[in-house]
XYZ file of C-alpha atoms in Angstrom:
335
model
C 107.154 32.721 79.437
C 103.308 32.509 80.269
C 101.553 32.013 77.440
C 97.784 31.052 75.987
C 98.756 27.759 77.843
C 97.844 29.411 80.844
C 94.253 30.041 79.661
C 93.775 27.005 78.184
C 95.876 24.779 80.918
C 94.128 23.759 83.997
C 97.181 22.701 85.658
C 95.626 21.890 89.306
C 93.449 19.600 87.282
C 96.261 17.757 85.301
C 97.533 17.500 88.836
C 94.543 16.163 90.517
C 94.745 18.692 93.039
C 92.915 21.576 94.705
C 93.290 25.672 94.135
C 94.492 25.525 97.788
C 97.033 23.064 98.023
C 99.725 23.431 99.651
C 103.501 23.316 98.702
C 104.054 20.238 100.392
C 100.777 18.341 99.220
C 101.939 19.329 95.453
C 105.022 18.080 95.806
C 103.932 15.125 96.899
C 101.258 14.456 94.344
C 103.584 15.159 91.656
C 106.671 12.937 93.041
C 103.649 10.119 92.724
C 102.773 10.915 89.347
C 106.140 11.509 88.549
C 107.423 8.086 89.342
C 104.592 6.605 87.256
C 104.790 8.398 84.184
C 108.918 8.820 84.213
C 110.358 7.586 80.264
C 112.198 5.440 82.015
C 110.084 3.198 83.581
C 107.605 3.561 80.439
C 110.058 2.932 77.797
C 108.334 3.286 74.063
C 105.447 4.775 75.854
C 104.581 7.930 74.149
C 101.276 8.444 75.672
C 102.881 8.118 79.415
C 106.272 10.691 78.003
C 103.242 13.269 77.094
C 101.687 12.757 80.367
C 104.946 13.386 82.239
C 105.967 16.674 80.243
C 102.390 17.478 80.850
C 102.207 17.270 84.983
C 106.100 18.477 84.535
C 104.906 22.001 82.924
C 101.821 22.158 85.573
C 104.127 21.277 88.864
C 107.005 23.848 87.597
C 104.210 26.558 87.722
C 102.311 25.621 90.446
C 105.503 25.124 92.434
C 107.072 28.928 91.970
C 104.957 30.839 94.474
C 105.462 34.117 91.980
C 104.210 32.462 88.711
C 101.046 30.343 90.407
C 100.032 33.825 91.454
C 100.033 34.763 87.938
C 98.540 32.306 87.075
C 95.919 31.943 89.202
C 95.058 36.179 87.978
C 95.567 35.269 84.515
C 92.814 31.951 84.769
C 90.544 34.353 86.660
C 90.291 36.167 83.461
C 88.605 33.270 81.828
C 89.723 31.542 78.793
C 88.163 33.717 76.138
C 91.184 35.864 76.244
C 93.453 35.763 73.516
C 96.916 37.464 73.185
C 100.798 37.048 70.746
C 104.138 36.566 71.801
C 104.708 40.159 70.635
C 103.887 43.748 69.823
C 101.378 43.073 66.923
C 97.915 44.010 65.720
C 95.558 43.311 68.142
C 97.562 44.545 71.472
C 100.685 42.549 72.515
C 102.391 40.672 75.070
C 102.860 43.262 77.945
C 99.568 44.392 77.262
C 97.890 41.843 78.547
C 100.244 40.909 81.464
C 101.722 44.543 82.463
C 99.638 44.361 85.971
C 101.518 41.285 86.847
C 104.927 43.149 87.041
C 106.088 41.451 83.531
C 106.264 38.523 81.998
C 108.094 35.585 83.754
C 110.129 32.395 82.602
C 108.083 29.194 82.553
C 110.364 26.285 83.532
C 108.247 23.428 82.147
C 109.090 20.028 80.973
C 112.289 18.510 82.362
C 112.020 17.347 85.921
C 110.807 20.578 87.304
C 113.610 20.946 89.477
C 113.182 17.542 90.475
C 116.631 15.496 92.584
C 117.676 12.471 91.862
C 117.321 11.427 96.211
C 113.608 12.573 95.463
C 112.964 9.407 93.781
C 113.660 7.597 96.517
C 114.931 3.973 95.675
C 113.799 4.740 92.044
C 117.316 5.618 91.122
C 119.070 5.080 94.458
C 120.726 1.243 93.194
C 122.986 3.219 90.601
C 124.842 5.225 94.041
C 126.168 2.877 96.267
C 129.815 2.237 97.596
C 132.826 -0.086 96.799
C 134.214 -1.253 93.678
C 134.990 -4.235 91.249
C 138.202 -5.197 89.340
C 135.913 -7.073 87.154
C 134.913 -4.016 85.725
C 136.016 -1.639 83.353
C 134.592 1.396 81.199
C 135.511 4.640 79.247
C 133.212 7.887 78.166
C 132.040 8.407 74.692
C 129.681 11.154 73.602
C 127.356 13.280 74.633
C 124.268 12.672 73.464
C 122.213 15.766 73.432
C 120.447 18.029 75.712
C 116.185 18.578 76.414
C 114.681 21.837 76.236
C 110.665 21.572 77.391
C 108.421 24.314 76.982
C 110.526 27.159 76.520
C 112.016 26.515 79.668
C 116.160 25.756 80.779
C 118.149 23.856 78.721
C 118.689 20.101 80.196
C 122.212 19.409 80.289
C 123.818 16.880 77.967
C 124.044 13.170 79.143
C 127.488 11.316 78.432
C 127.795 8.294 77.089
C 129.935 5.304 79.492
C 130.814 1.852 78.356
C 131.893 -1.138 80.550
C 132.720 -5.027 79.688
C 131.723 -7.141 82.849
C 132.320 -10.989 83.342
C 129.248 -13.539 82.928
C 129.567 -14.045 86.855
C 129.572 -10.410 87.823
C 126.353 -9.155 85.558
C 124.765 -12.346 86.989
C 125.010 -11.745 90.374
C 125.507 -8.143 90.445
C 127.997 -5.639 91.683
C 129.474 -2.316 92.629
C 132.354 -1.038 89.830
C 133.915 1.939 89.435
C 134.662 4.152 86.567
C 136.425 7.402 85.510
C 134.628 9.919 84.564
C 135.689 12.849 82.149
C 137.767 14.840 84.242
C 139.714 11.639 85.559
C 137.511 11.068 88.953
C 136.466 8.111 89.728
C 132.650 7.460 90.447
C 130.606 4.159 91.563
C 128.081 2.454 89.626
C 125.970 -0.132 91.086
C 125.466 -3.204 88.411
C 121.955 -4.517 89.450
C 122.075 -8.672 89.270
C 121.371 -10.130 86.085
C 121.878 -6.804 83.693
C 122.341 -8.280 80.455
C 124.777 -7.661 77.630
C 123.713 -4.623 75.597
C 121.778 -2.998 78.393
C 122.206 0.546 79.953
C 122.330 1.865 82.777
C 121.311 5.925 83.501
C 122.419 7.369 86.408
C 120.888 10.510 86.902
C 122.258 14.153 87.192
C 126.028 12.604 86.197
C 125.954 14.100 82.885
C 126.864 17.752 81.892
C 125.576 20.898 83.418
C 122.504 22.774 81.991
C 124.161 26.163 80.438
C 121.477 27.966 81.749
C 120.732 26.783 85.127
C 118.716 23.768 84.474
C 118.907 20.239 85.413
C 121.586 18.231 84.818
C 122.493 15.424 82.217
C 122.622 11.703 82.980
C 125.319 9.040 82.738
C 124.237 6.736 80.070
C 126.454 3.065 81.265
C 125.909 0.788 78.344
C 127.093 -2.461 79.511
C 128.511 -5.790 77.573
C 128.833 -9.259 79.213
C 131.691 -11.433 78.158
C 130.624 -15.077 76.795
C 131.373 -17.676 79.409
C 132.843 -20.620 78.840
C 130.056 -23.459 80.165
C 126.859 -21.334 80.579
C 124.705 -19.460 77.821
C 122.158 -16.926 79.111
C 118.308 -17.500 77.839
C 116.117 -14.727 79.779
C 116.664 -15.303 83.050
C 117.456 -19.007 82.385
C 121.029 -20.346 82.095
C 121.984 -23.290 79.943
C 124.826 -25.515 80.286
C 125.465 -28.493 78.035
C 126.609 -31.884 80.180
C 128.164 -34.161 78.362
C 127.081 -38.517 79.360
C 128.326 -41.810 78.476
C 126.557 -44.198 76.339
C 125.851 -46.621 79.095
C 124.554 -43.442 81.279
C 122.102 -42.477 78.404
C 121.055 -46.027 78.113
C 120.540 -47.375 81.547
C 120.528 -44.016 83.750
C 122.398 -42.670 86.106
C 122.852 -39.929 88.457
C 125.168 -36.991 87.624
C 127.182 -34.093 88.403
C 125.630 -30.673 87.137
C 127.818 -27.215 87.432
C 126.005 -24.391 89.012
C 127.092 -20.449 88.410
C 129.012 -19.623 90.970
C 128.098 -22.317 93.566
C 127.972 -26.013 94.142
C 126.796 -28.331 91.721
C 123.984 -29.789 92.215
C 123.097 -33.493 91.476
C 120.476 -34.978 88.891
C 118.955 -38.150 87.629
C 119.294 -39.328 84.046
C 116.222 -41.126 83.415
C 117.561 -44.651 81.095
C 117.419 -44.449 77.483
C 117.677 -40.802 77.513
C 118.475 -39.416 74.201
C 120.584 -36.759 73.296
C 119.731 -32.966 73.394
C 116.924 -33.558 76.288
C 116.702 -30.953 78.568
C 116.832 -31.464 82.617
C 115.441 -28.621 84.704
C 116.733 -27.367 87.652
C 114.214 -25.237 89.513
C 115.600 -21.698 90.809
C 119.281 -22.062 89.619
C 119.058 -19.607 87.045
C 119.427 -15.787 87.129
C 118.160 -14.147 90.049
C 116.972 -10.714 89.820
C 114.269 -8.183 91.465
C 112.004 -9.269 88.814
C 112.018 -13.275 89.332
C 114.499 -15.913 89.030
C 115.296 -18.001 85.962
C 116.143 -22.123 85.897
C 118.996 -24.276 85.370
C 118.809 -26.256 81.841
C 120.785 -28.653 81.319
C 121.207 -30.264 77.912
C 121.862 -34.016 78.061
C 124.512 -34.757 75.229
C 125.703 -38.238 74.529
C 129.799 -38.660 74.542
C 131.070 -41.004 71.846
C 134.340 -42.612 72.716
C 136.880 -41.695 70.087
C 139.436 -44.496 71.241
C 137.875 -47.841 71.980
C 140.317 -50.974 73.310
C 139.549 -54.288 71.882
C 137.696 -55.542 75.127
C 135.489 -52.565 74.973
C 135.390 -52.927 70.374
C 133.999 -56.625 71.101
C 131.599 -55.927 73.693
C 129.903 -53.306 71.246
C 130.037 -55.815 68.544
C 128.252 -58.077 71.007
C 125.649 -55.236 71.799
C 125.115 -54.817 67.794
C 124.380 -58.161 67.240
C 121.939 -58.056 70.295
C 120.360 -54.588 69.821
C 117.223 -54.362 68.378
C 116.944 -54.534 64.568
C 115.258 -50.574 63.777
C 116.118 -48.052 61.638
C 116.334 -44.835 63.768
C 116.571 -42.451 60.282
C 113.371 -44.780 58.806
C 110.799 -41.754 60.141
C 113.078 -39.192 58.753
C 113.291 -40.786 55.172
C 109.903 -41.063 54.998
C 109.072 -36.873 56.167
C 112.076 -35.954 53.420
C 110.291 -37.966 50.392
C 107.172 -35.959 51.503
């Protein structure tokens, strides 16, 4: 319902636009601003969630032909005007707006009638074909609706869980899940999602009770542990195990890749155990960057020894050099 807002409001201003634009320049401006100030790409950002509700409220006005006409009349009356929600002292409501044929509904906040296909690739990745065995996924609960300035209720969004494999969150991947009703519907796992995140796919959720936009589909998604490589950002870890003799005069190993052919690297001699060997671009790849290989050198001791091998390491004692590697550490513990 129009309201001292529209005195105080300039909403072509919060817009950046003209008195005269047209329909298809405000669109257009607002998709823009739209996409910059969305919660969802400014997570945590309260000043950029007021801005959106803000150019939300002006685009839902400015976009009904009926109520910018209103408006445009009731800012023509300047902003000294003052006027209450109802019939009391001082003149009411309908007093103020009985030339304009009544007082209308003002749909602001929300997404202003706003489709998920207008946001172009925005939210595109989360409707794409095909499907995964490696996933799967139930509905909890809804989590609430979003009512913004007096206008339709938002529908409620829905709450979906699914446990991928290490290999499939890596590199990404089309799944399918069941949704309330027992229909199936495609979700598009971008590559490297990590365990705990979520996914919204927009307009899946419940209808609006009173003609407003849709819920989402919340996906929260967990990764199952896999049994070489760790996950560190967008780097992956995997611990290789070397011999004694490797450590100590170098060699050139064997190194697992996810998903792909291992790749080969050089063990410096006398490395010690627990050094880390980088291996550029072999890590998570994602639309963001792509993380490194690290590979922790860890030095095998031989549980069983013959008495060839016993004797040559007795040999080795004898000839090793005479330091104590703990004499540093004894001397940092008595302070």
């Amino acid at each position: 319902m129009a309201s001292q807002d529209w005195f105080d409001k300039d909403f072509y201003a919060m817009l950046g636009v003209s008195k005269d634009v047209s329909a298809a320049d405000l669109k257009k401006t607002y998709r823009k601003l739209a996409r910059k100030y969305h919660p969802d790409s400014n997570q945590g950002d309260s000043k950029a969630e007021a801005k959106f509700k803000e150019i939300s409220e002006a685009y839902s006005v400015l976009n009904d032909p009926t109520q910018r006409e209103e408006y445009d009349q009731i800012r023509a009356m300047g902003s000294g005007a003052r006027f209450s929600a109802g019939g009391t002292n001082g003149g009411g409501f309908d007093d103020v707006f009985s030339g304009f044929g009544g007082a209308r509904g003002s749909r602001g906040g929300g997404a202003a009638g706003f489709s998920q296909e207008d946001f172009g690739d925005f939210f595109t990745m989360f409707d794409q074909g095909g499907s995964s065995r490696f996933g799967s996924g139930s509905f909890g609960q809804t989590s609430g609706g979003f009512r913004g300035y007096g206008g339709p209720t938002r529908g409620a969004d829905v709450t979906a869980r699914t446990t991928l494999d290490f290999i499939t969150a890596a590199k990404g991947e089309t799944i399918s899940l069941q949704s309330e009703d027992g229909k199936p519907f495609k979700v598009k796992i971008p590559a490297g999602v990590s365990d705990g995140q979520k996914i919204r796919l927009r307009g899946r959720g419940r209808p609006s009770p009173d003609g407003g936009e849709s819920g989402d589909v919340v996906v929260q998604v967990s990764v199952r542990q896999h049994p070489v490589f760790t996950r560190e950002g967008l780097n992956l870890r995997v611990v290789v195990p070397v011999t004694f003799t490797e450590a100590a005069l170098g060699a050139t190993i064997e190194v697992p890749t996810l998903g792909g052919d291992p790749v080969k690297l050089r063990v410096a001699p006398g490395t010690p155990s627990a050094r880390v060997l980088r291996v550029k671009g072999r890590g998570i790849q994602t639309t963001k960057g792509t993380g490194d290989l690290l590979a922790e050198v860890q030095v095998a001791v031989p549980a069983h020894l013959d008495d060839a091998a016993r004797a040559a390491l007795e040999k080795f004692q004898e000839l090793e050099p005479h330091e104590n590697p703990r004499a540093d550490l004894m001397s940092k513990a008595r302070g």
